[in-house]
mmCIF file of C-alpha atoms and ligand atoms in Angstrom:
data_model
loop_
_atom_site.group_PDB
_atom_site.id
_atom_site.type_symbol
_atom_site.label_atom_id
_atom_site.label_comp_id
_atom_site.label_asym_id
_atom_site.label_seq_id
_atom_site.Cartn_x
_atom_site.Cartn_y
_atom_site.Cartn_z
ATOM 1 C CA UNK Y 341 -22.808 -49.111 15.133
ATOM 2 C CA UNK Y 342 -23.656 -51.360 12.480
ATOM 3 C CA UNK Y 343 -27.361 -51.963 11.591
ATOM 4 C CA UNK Y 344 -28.797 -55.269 10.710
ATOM 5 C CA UNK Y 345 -30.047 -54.471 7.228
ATOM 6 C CA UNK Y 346 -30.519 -58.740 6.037
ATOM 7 C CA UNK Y 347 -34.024 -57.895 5.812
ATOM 8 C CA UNK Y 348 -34.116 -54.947 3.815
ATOM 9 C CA UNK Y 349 -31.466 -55.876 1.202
ATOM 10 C CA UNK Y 350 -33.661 -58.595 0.748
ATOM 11 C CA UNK Y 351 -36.597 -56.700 0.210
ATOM 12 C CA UNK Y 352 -34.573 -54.469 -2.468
ATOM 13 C CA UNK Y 353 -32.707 -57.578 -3.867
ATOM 14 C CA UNK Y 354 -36.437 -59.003 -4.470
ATOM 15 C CA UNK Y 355 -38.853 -56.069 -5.842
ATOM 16 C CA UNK Y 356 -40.171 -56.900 -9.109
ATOM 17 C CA UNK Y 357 -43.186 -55.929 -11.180
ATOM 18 C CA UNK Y 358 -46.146 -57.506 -11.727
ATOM 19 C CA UNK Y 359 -48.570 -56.358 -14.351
ATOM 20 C CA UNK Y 360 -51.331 -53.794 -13.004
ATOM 21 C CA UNK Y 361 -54.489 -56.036 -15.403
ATOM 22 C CA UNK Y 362 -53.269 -59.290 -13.386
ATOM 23 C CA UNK Y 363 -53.079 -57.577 -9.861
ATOM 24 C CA UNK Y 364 -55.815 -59.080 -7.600
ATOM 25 C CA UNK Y 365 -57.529 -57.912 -4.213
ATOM 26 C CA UNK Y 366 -56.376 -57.647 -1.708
ATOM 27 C CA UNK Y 367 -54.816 -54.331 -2.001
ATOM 28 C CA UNK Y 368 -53.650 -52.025 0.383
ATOM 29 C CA UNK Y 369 -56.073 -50.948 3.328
ATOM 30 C CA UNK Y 370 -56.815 -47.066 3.812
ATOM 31 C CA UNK Y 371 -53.878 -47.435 6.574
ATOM 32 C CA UNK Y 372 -51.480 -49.349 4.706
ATOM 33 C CA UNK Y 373 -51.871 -46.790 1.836
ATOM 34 C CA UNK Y 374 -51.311 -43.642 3.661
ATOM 35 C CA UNK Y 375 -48.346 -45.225 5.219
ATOM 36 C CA UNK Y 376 -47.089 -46.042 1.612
ATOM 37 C CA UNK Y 377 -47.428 -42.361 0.457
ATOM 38 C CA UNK Y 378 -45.636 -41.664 3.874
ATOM 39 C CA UNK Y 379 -42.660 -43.314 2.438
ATOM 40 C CA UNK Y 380 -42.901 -42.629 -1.137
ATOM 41 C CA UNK Y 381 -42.762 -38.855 0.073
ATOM 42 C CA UNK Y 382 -38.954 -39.528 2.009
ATOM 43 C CA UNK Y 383 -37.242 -39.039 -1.404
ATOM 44 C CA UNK Y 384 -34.276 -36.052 -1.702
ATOM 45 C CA UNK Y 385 -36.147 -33.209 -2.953
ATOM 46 C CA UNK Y 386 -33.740 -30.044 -3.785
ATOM 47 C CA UNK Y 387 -35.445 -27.357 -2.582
ATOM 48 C CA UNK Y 388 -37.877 -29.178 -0.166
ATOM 49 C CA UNK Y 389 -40.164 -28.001 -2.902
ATOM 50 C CA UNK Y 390 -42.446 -31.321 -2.623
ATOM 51 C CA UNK Y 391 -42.429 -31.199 -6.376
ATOM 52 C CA UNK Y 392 -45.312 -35.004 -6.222
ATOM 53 C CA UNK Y 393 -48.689 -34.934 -5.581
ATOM 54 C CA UNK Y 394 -50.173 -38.460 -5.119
ATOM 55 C CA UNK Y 395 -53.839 -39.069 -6.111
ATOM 56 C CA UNK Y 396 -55.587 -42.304 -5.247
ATOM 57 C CA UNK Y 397 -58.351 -42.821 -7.697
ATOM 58 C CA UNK Y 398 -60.368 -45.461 -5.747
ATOM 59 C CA UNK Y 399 -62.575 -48.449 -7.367
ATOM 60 C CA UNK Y 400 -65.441 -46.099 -7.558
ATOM 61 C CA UNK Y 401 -63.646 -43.746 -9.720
ATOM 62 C CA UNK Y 402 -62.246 -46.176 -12.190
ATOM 63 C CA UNK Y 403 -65.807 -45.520 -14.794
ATOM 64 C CA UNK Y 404 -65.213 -42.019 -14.749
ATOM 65 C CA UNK Y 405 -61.434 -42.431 -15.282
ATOM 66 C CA UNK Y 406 -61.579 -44.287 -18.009
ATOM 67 C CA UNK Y 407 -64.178 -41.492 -19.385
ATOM 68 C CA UNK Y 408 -61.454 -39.369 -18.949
ATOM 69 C CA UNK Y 409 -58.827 -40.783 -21.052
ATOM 70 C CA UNK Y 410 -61.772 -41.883 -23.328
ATOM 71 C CA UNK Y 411 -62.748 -37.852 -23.916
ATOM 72 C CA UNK Y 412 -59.200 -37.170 -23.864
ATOM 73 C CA UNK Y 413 -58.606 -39.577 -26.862
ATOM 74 C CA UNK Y 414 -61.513 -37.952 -28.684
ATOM 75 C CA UNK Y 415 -59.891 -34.646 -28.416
ATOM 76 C CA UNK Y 416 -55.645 -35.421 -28.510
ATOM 77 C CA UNK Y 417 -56.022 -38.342 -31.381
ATOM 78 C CA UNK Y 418 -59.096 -38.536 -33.261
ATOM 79 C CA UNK Y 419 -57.536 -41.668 -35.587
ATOM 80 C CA UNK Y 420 -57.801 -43.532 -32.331
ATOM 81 C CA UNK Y 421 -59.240 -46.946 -33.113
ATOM 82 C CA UNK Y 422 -61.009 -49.365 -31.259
ATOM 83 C CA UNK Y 423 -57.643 -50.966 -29.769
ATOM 84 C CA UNK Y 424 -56.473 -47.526 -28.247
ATOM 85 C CA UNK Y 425 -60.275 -47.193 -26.054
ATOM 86 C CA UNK Y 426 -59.765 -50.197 -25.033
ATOM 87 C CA UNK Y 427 -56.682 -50.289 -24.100
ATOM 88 C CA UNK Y 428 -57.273 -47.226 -22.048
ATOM 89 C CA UNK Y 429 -60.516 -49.292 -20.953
ATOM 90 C CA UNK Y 430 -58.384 -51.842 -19.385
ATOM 91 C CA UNK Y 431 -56.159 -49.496 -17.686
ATOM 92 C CA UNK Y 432 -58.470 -47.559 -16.128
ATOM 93 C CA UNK Y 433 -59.989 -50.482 -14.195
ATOM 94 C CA UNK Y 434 -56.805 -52.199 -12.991
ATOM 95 C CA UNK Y 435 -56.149 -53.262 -10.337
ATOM 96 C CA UNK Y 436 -57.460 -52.779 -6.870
ATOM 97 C CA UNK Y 437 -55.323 -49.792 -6.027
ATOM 98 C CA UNK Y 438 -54.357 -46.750 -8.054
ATOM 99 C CA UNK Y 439 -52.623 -44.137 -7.200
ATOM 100 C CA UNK Y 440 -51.098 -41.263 -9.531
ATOM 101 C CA UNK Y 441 -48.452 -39.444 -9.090
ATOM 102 C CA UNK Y 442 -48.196 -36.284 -10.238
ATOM 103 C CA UNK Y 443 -44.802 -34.424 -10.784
ATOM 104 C CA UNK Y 444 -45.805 -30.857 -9.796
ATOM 105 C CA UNK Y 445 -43.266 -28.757 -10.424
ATOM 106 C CA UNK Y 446 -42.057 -24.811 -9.462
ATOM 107 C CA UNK Y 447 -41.260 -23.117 -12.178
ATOM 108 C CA UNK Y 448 -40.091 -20.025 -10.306
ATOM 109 C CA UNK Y 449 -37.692 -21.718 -8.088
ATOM 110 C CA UNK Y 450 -33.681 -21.612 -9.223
ATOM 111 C CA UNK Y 451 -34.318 -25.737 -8.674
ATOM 112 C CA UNK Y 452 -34.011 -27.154 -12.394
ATOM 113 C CA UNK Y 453 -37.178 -28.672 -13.679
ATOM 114 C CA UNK Y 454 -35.555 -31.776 -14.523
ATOM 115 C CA UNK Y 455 -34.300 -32.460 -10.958
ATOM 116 C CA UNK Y 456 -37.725 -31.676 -9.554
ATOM 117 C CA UNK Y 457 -39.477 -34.435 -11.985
ATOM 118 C CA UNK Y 458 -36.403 -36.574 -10.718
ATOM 119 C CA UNK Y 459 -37.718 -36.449 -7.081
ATOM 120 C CA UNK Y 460 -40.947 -37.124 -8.609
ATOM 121 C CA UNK Y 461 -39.481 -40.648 -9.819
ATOM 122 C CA UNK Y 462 -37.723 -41.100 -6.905
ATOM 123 C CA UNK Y 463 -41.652 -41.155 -4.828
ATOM 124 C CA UNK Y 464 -42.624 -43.942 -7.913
ATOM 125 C CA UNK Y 465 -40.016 -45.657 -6.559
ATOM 126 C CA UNK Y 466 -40.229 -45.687 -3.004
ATOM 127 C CA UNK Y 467 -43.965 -45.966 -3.225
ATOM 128 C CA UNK Y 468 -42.662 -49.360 -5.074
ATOM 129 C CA UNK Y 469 -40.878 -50.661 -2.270
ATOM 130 C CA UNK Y 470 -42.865 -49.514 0.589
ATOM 131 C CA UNK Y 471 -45.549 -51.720 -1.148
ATOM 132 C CA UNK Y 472 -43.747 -54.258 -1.735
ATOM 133 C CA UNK Y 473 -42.247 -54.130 2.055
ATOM 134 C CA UNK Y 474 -46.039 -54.835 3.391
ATOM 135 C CA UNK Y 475 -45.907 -57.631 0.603
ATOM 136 C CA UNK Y 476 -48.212 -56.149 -2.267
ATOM 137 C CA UNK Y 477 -47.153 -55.978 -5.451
ATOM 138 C CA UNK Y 478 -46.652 -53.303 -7.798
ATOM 139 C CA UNK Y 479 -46.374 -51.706 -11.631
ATOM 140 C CA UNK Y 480 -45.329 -48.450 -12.494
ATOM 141 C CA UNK Y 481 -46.982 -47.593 -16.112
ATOM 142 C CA UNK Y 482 -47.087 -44.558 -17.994
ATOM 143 C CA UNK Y 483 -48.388 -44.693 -21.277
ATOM 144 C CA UNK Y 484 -50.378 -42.319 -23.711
ATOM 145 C CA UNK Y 485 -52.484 -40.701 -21.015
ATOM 146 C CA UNK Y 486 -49.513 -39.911 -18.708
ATOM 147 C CA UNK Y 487 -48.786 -37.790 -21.534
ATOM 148 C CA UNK Y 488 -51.982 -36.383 -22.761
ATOM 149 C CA UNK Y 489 -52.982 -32.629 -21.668
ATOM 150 C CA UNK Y 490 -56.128 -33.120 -20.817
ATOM 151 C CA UNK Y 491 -55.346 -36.168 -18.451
ATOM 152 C CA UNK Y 492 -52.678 -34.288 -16.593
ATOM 153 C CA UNK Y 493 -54.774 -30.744 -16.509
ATOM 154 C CA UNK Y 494 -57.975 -33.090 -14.916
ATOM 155 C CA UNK Y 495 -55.102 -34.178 -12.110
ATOM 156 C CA UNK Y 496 -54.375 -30.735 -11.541
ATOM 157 C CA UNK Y 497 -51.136 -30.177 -13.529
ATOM 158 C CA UNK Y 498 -50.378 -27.166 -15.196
ATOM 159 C CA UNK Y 499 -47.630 -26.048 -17.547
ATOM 160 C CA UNK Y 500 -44.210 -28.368 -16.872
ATOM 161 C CA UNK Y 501 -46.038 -30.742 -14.838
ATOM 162 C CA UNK Y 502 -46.217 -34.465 -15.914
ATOM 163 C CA UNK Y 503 -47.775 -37.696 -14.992
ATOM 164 C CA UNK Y 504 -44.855 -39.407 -13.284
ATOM 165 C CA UNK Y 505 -46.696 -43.019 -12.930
ATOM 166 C CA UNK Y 506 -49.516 -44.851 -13.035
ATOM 167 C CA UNK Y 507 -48.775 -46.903 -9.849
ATOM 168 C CA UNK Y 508 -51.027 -50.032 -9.689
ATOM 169 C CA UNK Y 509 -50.904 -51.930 -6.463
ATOM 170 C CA UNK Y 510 -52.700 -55.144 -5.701
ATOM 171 C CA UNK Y 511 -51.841 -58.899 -5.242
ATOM 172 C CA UNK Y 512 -50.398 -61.098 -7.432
ATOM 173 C CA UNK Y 513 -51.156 -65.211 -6.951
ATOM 174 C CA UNK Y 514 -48.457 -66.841 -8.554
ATOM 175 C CA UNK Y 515 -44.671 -65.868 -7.569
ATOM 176 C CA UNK Y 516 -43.522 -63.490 -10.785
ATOM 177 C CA UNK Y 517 -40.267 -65.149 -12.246
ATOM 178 C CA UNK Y 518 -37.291 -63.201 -12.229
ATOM 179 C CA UNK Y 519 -36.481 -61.199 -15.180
ATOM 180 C CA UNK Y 520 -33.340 -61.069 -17.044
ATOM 181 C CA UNK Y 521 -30.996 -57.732 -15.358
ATOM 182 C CA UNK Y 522 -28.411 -56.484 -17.070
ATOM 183 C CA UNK Y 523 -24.759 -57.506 -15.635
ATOM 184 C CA UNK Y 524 -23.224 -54.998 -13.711
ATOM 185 C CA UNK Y 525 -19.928 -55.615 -15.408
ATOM 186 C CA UNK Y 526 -21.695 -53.766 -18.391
ATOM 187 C CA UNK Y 527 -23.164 -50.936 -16.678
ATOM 188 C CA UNK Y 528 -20.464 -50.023 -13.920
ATOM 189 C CA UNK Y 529 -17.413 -47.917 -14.901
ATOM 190 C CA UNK Y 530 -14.172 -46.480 -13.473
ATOM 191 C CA UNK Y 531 -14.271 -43.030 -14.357
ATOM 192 C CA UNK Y 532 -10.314 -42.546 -15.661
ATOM 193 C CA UNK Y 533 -9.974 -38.698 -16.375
ATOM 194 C CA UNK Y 534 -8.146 -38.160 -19.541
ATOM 195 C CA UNK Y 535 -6.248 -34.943 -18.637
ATOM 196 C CA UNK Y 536 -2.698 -36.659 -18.233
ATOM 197 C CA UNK Y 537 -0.730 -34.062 -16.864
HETATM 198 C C1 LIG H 609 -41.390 -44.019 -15.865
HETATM 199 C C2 LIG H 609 -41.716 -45.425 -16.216
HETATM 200 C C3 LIG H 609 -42.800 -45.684 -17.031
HETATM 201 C C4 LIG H 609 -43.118 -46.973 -17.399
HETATM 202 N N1 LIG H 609 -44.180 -47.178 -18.231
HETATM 203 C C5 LIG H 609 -44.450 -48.430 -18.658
HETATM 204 C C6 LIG H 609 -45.540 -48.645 -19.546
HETATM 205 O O1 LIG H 609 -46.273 -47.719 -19.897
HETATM 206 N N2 LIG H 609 -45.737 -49.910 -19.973
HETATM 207 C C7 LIG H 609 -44.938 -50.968 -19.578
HETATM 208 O O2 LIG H 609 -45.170 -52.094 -20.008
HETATM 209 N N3 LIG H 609 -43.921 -50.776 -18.719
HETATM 210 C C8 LIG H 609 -43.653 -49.541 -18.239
HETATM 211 N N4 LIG H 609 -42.622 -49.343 -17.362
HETATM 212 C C9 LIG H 609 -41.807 -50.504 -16.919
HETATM 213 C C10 LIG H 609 -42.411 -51.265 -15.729
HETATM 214 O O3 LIG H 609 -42.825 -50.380 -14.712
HETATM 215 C C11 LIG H 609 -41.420 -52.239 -15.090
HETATM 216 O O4 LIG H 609 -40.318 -51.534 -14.604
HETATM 217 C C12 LIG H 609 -40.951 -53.290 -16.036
HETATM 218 O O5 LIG H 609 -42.019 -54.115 -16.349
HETATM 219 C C13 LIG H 609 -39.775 -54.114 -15.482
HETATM 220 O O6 LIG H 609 -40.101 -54.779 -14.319
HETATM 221 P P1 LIG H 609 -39.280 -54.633 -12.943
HETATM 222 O O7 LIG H 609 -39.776 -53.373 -12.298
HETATM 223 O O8 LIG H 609 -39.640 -55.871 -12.184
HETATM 224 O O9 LIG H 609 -37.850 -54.580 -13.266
HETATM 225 C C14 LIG H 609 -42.310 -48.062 -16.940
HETATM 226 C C15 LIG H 609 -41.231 -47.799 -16.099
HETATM 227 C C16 LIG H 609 -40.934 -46.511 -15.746
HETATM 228 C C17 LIG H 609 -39.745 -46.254 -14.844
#
């Protein structure tokens, strides 16, 4: 039997970005938030190896976050100037909702690393859209401290694990104009093998 899926094409035909320093309150409740990270976890995950760990760093937390990536500056790049603190400044308090996932990764299992960080994208994503489903709006931002080593050790990642996202969830006022796509004509190929037997 076929579905009527009208409303959720239209929910993937219309996800777009905002940008975490202009998201507003209100974000998502406690309940809205665990049903988010509900979705974001129904990704394909070779293995079943869970290979995401979601952290919500809540409004309280933002001070000591951004002492974080401040001591992590100090130690990764001491030519950091005045721009870089504050940039990480800014991103630390964005927002009204934060959460950061984590690609935690086994190492022991015959699952390639690579694929396992993939399924940690995949939750980014679907922790997108289930936001943007309840009608909040997103922005998926990495950055210097998604890379740093002390950032990712202080979330609990060890060797091979990365920061997967920054996810930044909140309201946005104004509608956010469509950006430019690239045309499917340009990205879309018919695979013709070249073995003419
Ligand atoms: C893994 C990943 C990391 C990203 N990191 C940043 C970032 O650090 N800064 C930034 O401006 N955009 C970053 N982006 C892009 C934005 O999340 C967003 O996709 C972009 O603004 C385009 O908007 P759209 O999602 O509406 O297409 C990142 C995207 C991905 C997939």
């Amino acid at each position: 039997m076929l579905n009527d899926y009208s409303t959720a094409k239209k929910l993937l035909a219309t996800r777009r970005s905002g940008k975490a320093s202009q998201l507003e309150a209100p974000g998502p409740s406690e309940t809205d938030l665990l049903w988010i990270l509900e979705i974001a976890m129904r990704v394909p995950d070779h293995g079943k190896l869970a290979p995401w760990r979601f952290f919500i760093v809540g409004k309280k937390e933002r001070s000591a976050l951004n002492a974080l990536f401040e001591a992590a500056l100090k130690a990764e790049k001491p030519n950091a100037d005045k721009k870089n603190y504050e940039k990480m400044n800014k991103l630390a308090h964005s927002a009204p909702c934060l959460v950061v996932v984590l690609a935690k990764v086994d190492k022991k299992s015959s699952v390639p690393i690579f694929e396992q960080h993939l399924s940690a994208g995949a939750a980014c994503m679907n922790l997108l859209l289930a936001a943007h489903s309840l009608g909040f709006v997103g922005n998926w931002l990495t950055g210097w401290a998604a890379f740093s080593p002390t950032v990712i050790k202080s979330f609990g990642g060890e060797e091979g694990d990365l920061i997967a996202g920054f996810i930044f969830l909140g309201t946005e006022e104004k509608d956010i104009e469509e950006r430019k796509r690239p045309d499917v004509k340009d990205i879309v190929h018919k695979w013709k093998s070249k073995n003419k037997e």
